[in-house]
Each structure stands twice: as structure tokens, then as C-alpha cells.
Amino acid sequence: MSDYGSEEEVQLDLSNSDVVTKYKAAAEIVNKAIAVVCAAAKPGAKVVDLCKAGDDTIVEECKKIFKGKQLEKGVAFPTCVSVNSVVGHFSPLADDVTELADGDVMKVDLGVHIDGFIATQAQTAVVQAADGPVTGKKADLIAATRMCFDAALRLIRPGKKVGEVAPVLAKIAEAYGCSVVEGVMCHEMKQFVIDGNKCVLNRPSPDQKVEDVEFEENEVYAIDIVLSTGEGKPKILDEKATTVYKRALDQEYNLKLKASRTVFSEINKNFPAMPFTLRALVENAKDKDVAKQMRLGLVECLNHMLLHPYPVLHEKGDQLVAQVKGTVLLMPNGSDVVTKAPAQEVAPDGKCEDADVVALLATSIKNSKKKKKKADKAAA
Amino acid sequence: MEERNATGFYCSTSGTVFSDKESYLEHMKSDFHRYNLKRKVAGLPPVTKEWFEARRAQLASAGGPASGASPGLRVWVDPLTRKKFASENTWQAYTRSKKYAELVKKSGQPAPGPIIMTKSAEKSANERHEQELGEAQPSGAFSSKVGKGGKPRPAAAIPEDEDEDTEDGWETASDEDIVEALPANHDTAEADGEDTDEDVAPEQWEKWDVCRSLFDNHISKDLESNLAYMYKHYGFYIPDAEYLQDPEGLMKYLGCKLQYGRVPLYTRGDDPTAKQFRSLHAVQRHMVDTNQCRMVYEDNEDEYDEYYKYEDELLDNEGKELVVSDAPPSAMMTGGHELVLPSEHGTGGKILGTREFARYYKQRPRLEDSRESVHVNTMLARYRSLGIATIDGTKSLEAKKQTSKTNKDLKWEGKRNIKTEVWSNFVKELGKGVGRMY
């Protein structure tokens, strides 16, 4: 009864400095990859190329670090480049022809893991030929998203509860004339686990509810904010467009078709626990038949729920969607946002003037010693 | 026993009819009737009165000085072989036989006269004799031994109840020869430790003739025919005959076990509670009668260890020892189930399985994915699908300890709850206006 956790005292969480090192290393790579993709995002560039560029950067960088040790490292979330009304998870196959156009609101989303410790980031940028600040509605959207991110950052701290986050986000979004997209969550991450148990619903809805738990120290969260100019209720337009999948490990089934068996064994070999994209599956496969059999094989896997899909969601019409995502480590001395890529300059028109929000945003995310002493004095 | 007959009285034991009552009653009291009764009990056919009288007269004349006992209880003993004869005639017949003549010649002494003695005396003499170590020359020495023992041969012997009168001249040992306890005889015996069976000195053991049957002293041509004879007539066989190295030695040992130990062959050599018989004849007859003409072998290999040799397992047909050679084996069996072909000679070390295990060979076991990422996510997914919250490992142990209630607390809480409930029930039952003031 007393010592049931004693074997786990060598905690593989942030109290261990090695773990922190790995997170930071992963974050470094993520930052680099996003920078690369953003740099390559010019009008006329193919989306596929951008995705590839992102993934390749990740793989390359991962090779360079932690060379001596036998660690699993690589892509934790495949590079997805979603434009305009596409909410996310758009990582097409090699033969896709989608191109970037000028003025597209591009969302780059990717993740890296080192020894199972995941760092993931997403940035929104507007594709423009020239380098200048973004203006107009897009600027508002992006600024709102960023502000929401900052707010969430200050709300997801040890001692605070899950339910406190959503209202603030809603306020900010309203102030900028946008809405928080439904179904998006900030979730806790653990080693090898990209979507942990604790999660924060950015926009609670009647059919989706989450337990109101407290945030604790030494936890890692992926804060994912998605705002849209429309209603914020995305839909799946084309199921076949889904390319990002994750193996659902609790399901077991003996596949009947040989095609599905080959595909499935490939998946298990290369991507047992993390989400992957079909493009990567085909690339990594040694067997050439995989490409041919892939579609057919996938069908059976999906029918028996062996794979969990990350569908490509679309907003209504030509509404725009912006996303900001980052990984934050809840350290004893404050929150450490490890993922920080160079962000595009934005010149928003709107502003959020809510007093609470402003006050919140003014707080520091670090626990400085001075403030602690003051707080103690105030309490006493 | 009696049958009322119109013609007279009939005695079934003696098979005679009496005309009147007086003679009948007299008959009943007579020795003749008594003798017939004994015969009946022994399973022998009754004798006629004339025969009986003649016999009595004969015994009286021949054994007059030596025995005052009832006739028919005297025994002739041949000093040379210590063979017993129930009557003068049989003794005479034996004396005239060829074998006896040979024996006499061998012993180099003139034919000794028979020693006639009563049964009981003979028995005690037998015991005394067998208790002694050596089977010294019986002639002449016999009476001295008798004298040595200091035991007087009772002239007035205890009347025996048994009488042996078999057709052949050989006396067969009777059950009476079985010694329930070897009483006073042992005390007077020479202190040679004759209580145990095996204390006969080994030099005595060579005297047993291997051609002699263990059960009826039948002499065969040689050892093999003796074994065949014993097998045929008594079902006696030697176990583990393939590993028997010294059959003659074994035969002699068994013979001496019978002769000196006087325990049946089916008893173990070291068994102190074994039934020891009076004589060789006794034990032999016992084995035959009880149909136990066998050698005890289970758990008893040690007794015959000298005569067997088990390393013979390694000998092939020619008697040469098999040695594991360095030459490449042609094929090897693995535990009787698989055949391993040698790696040379083009067969390449393949393993051939048996048909019985075909179902196992057909199995295609799914290899478990042992990667940590897989494990973690599998368990998490399973728990989630069941709706169970997983343990949050990040909360500090101390905090958990503080918040969690110990078993003791819970127990007291429960008890208090019960107590409260019970009390409130009680109060309810009492009704209005009754109860504690607080």
C-alpha cells in the first residue's frame, strides 16, 4: 500500500533532467522544420513538396543528434500543410497537385519525438510573395489565435483547472470576431503517447465533455488553438482524402486479404504508435507492392478499426482557419514553451480589451522567486 | 462318525462295521481307532486292523530299546547324508541303492549303521546339528555332538500327533518342522551367531551342487538342464538373465540360502523377520506347497549383486563395449520425437519431425511487439476503451499519501457509520419522545 509507486520513482517525466533535454532537443528540431517549411512557402509551391520538406528536415535533424544511443526518434506527427478552409491533417500523397496560391492562409503542423518524448508545433502563415506584415481579416484571425495561445499558456498551470480555459478563449475569439473551432483539444502528452488522458476542450459542447481535472507539475501539454472566421463547426467532405492515420493498438484482428496484411505489417513495423501519413508509408516500404495494394489494404484495416483516422476537416464555404500549436512543459519554476519558431509578422486591426484577459496576459508564465515571496506575504 | 445301521455299528474312520455295541465302543477306545483318526486328519487312507497290528509288532521289535513311545514315531537316520527314513524297510532299500554305495565308498569308512531315534529326539538333534558351523563328518561325530549338546534324548518322547508315512522312502518335512520360535535350543547352541541367516561362512557355500534342483533335490545333468527342470516343474526362473554373469555362483548362493539360512527364496536376504524353517526339506516343501518357487528380485538387487553385471548394456552382440565414436553420426534421434540429420553429407543438419506434432509445426505464432511505444499505447488504448482512468504518475507520492485514506481510517469510518445507523434504527423503533437529548 505504501510503496506502490516506488518502482516508478525513476520518473520519466520532467523531474528527470534527461527527459527535459530530450524535449528541448525535439523542440529544436521542430522549430527548424517549421522554419524550413515557412521559408519554402511561396506562391506556386506544391503542398506535397512542402510536406516532404518538413518531414525530410525532421528525419535529417534527428539523425544528427543522440547518435550513440539506441533511441527511437523521428516524426511524431507528419507535416501537414492545410490551406484556407481546411482545418488540418492535410498531407497528400506524392502524386497530389495542390499548389499554394498567393494569399493562402497556410497552417503548418508537425511533431517530432525523441525516445518517445514528443514536441509538436503548428504555425499559421499567409503565403505572400513579399515579406510584409499581414493585414486585414487574416491578421485579426492570426492575432486572435496567438493571443488565445498565450492565454491558454497562462491558464494551463499547476493548480488551475481544465474548465477555466475555454471561457477565456471564447472571449478572446469574440473580441476579434472569430470563433473557436469545435473539437479541438489541448491535451497532455507523455512518453510515446501523443494524446494523453487529460485534455482541455477549447470549446465545450453538449455532446463533448471532459473531466474537470487539475493541471499538475511535471506535465507536458500540447496547446492547440484553432480559430475560424466562420462558425467553427468543421465537417468531413471527402473521406478518401484522409491520409493521416494512427494505429489503434487495442484492436486486434486477423486480416484476410494478403494486401491488407502486407500493408498492416508495414505499418506495424514502421509506425507502431505514432500517427503517420500514407505518403511516408509508401516511401518507407521496401516492398513495391505496398503502393499498389495500399488502397485496398487500407479498406479492410479501416473496416475493422485497426487504424484511427485523422480526417481532413473543412470549414464551410471559404471561411478561413488559423492554427497555433505549441508544446509547453510545466516545470517547477514555471511554464516553459519549448517550441518557438519564427513567426510571421502580423498587424491586426482588432483588439481584445477585456480587462481580465489583459490582466491575464500581463502575468508571467514563470514563477519568479520574488513573486512567490510576495504571494506568501500576502497570504500570511 | 457313527451311523445307525440295522446290521450294526459303522465306524467311518476305520471303515469297519461292528455287530454289537460293546465291540463298537471298545473299538472307539482302541489305539487302532486313534491311529486311524490321525491318518484321517493327515489325509491318509485308513488302515486295516491287521495291518495295524503287524506294524505295531514290527516297531516294537525293531525299536524296542530306543523308544517306549507309540509305534510309528521312530526315524532311521543315515549318518552320512542325514537322510531320514520312516521305516526299516525304506532304510534297507536305501542302503542297497547304488548311490549309497558310492557315498560309502567316498567317505572311505565302513557303512555306518542307522541311527534310530524317536521323532522328537531326532528333531532336537537336527536343530543342534544345524546350528553348528561346520558340516563335519557326520559319522561318529554325530553322537558326540549329541552328547555335547547335553540334551538328553528323551526316551519317553512327547507323543507326536503327526505321522508321516509316504510311499517313497524319503521323509518329507512336515509343517511341524517349522520352528515358531527357536527357544531353548538357541541358548544351548554354540555361540556362532547362527540367529541370522547369512552368517554361514562363505567357505561353506561351495558345497551346493549346481545341478541340484532347489526345490526337490533332483540332480540334473548340468546347470542348464537343472534350470530347465526347475522352470518346467516349479516355474522358477532367474530374473534379468541377460545380465547374469555368474550363474553357478548364484545357484550355489541360492542353494546355501536354503540349506543354511532355511528361508524361502522369495524372502529377502536381510529380512530379520523371515520365517526360518527347520531344515532344507522343510523350506523346500514350503516353497513348493505354497507355489512360491521364485527368487525375490524387486528392490533387492544388492543381494545378488555379485552375480550380475549391468554394464553389459553397453555390450553389443559380440560382447565388445560400445564407445561413442568421433565418426560423424548418420542420424540422431532427439528424445524420440525428432530426427536430426547430420550437417555433412548433403543433408544439412535438418530436423525431421513426427506426424504427431504436425499440428504444432503448422502453427504460426504471432510475434509480440515488444517495443515500449507499442506497449504503452496499447495499454492506454485498452484502458480507455474500458473507461478506466489511468494512474497519473506525476502527482507526488507524498501528496497521494496525504490525500488517500488508510485502511484503518476507512474501517473506523465504516464502523462509525454502522453504529450510527444501528442507533438511529433503534431510536426509530422506540418511537416518538424517546432517544438521546442531543
PDB file of C-alpha atoms in Angstrom, chain A residues 1-2 4-5 9 11 13 72 188 190-193 195-198 216-219 246 249-250 252-254 268-269 272-273, chain B residues 366 369 371-382 384-385 388-397 400-401 405-407:
ATOM      1  CA  MET A   1       0.000   0.000   0.000  1.00  0.00           C
ATOM      2  CA  SER A   2       2.644   2.479   0.870  1.00  0.00           C
ATOM      3  CA  TYR A   4       3.187   1.123  -4.819  1.00  0.00           C
ATOM      4  CA  GLY A   5       4.771   3.774  -6.880  1.00  0.00           C
ATOM      5  CA  GLU A   9      10.354   6.799  -8.752  1.00  0.00           C
ATOM      6  CA  GLN A  11      10.128   9.043 -13.161  1.00  0.00           C
ATOM      7  CA  ASP A  13       8.797  12.956 -16.522  1.00  0.00           C
ATOM      8  CA  GLU A  72      13.701   5.767 -31.224  1.00  0.00           C
ATOM      9  CA  GLU A 188      -1.440  16.158 -22.138  1.00  0.00           C
ATOM     10  CA  LYS A 190       3.571  11.503 -22.201  1.00  0.00           C
ATOM     11  CA  GLN A 191       6.350   9.320 -23.430  1.00  0.00           C
ATOM     12  CA  PHE A 192       5.129   7.596 -26.585  1.00  0.00           C
ATOM     13  CA  VAL A 193       1.686   8.981 -26.036  1.00  0.00           C
ATOM     14  CA  ASP A 195      -2.855  12.178 -26.803  1.00  0.00           C
ATOM     15  CA  GLY A 196      -2.891  11.542 -23.109  1.00  0.00           C
ATOM     16  CA  ASN A 197      -5.752  11.323 -20.727  1.00  0.00           C
ATOM     17  CA  LYS A 198      -6.049  14.898 -19.630  1.00  0.00           C
ATOM     18  CA  GLU A 216      -0.123  19.366 -12.249  1.00  0.00           C
ATOM     19  CA  GLU A 217       3.552  19.921 -12.215  1.00  0.00           C
ATOM     20  CA  ASN A 218       5.881  17.955 -14.450  1.00  0.00           C
ATOM     21  CA  GLU A 219       3.273  17.543 -17.109  1.00  0.00           C
ATOM     22  CA  LYS A 246      -2.642   6.151 -36.267  1.00  0.00           C
ATOM     23  CA  LEU A 249      -3.420  -0.696 -30.585  1.00  0.00           C
ATOM     24  CA  ASP A 250      -6.266  -2.046 -28.550  1.00  0.00           C
ATOM     25  CA  GLU A 252      -6.796  -6.982 -32.766  1.00  0.00           C
ATOM     26  CA  TYR A 253      -7.982  -8.635 -35.891  1.00  0.00           C
ATOM     27  CA  ASN A 254      -6.693 -11.248 -38.302  1.00  0.00           C
ATOM     28  CA  ASN A 268       3.311  -2.042 -37.533  1.00  0.00           C
ATOM     29  CA  LYS A 269       6.949  -2.180 -38.352  1.00  0.00           C
ATOM     30  CA  PRO A 272       3.516   1.323 -34.357  1.00  0.00           C
ATOM     31  CA  ALA A 273       2.476   4.088 -32.017  1.00  0.00           C
TER      32      ALA A 273
ATOM     33  CA  ARG B 366       2.343 -14.189 -33.872  1.00  0.00           C
ATOM     34  CA  ASP B 369       5.776  -6.468 -30.492  1.00  0.00           C
ATOM     35  CA  ARG B 371       8.658  -2.013 -28.293  1.00  0.00           C
ATOM     36  CA  GLU B 372       7.909   0.285 -25.459  1.00  0.00           C
ATOM     37  CA  SER B 373       5.926   2.710 -27.546  1.00  0.00           C
ATOM     38  CA  VAL B 374       3.668  -0.090 -28.600  1.00  0.00           C
ATOM     39  CA  HIS B 375       3.223  -1.353 -25.110  1.00  0.00           C
ATOM     40  CA  VAL B 376       2.391   1.994 -23.633  1.00  0.00           C
ATOM     41  CA  ASN B 377      -0.086   2.900 -26.270  1.00  0.00           C
ATOM     42  CA  THR B 378      -1.721  -0.500 -26.270  1.00  0.00           C
ATOM     43  CA  MET B 379      -2.351  -0.428 -22.582  1.00  0.00           C
ATOM     44  CA  LEU B 380      -3.572   3.118 -22.703  1.00  0.00           C
ATOM     45  CA  ALA B 381      -5.949   2.348 -25.539  1.00  0.00           C
ATOM     46  CA  ARG B 382      -7.263  -0.686 -23.727  1.00  0.00           C
ATOM     47  CA  ARG B 384      -9.548   3.961 -22.406  1.00  0.00           C
ATOM     48  CA  SER B 385     -11.846   1.624 -24.213  1.00  0.00           C
ATOM     49  CA  ILE B 388     -10.851   3.199 -16.673  1.00  0.00           C
ATOM     50  CA  ALA B 389      -8.804   6.191 -15.676  1.00  0.00           C
ATOM     51  CA  THR B 390      -5.119   5.507 -15.808  1.00  0.00           C
ATOM     52  CA  ILE B 391      -2.813   6.229 -12.920  1.00  0.00           C
ATOM     53  CA  ASP B 392      -1.355   9.643 -13.042  1.00  0.00           C
ATOM     54  CA  GLY B 393       2.274   9.139 -12.267  1.00  0.00           C
ATOM     55  CA  THR B 394       3.219  12.749 -11.991  1.00  0.00           C
ATOM     56  CA  LYS B 395       1.436  13.539  -8.775  1.00  0.00           C
ATOM     57  CA  SER B 396       3.918  13.275  -5.970  1.00  0.00           C
ATOM     58  CA  LEU B 397       3.819  10.314  -3.724  1.00  0.00           C
ATOM     59  CA  LYS B 400      -1.097  10.987  -2.637  1.00  0.00           C
ATOM     60  CA  LYS B 401      -0.347   9.553   0.765  1.00  0.00           C
ATOM     61  CA  LYS B 405      -7.236   7.326   3.473  1.00  0.00           C
ATOM     62  CA  THR B 406      -5.624   4.399   5.109  1.00  0.00           C
ATOM     63  CA  ASN B 407      -7.435   1.198   5.616  1.00  0.00           C
TER      64      ASN B 407
END
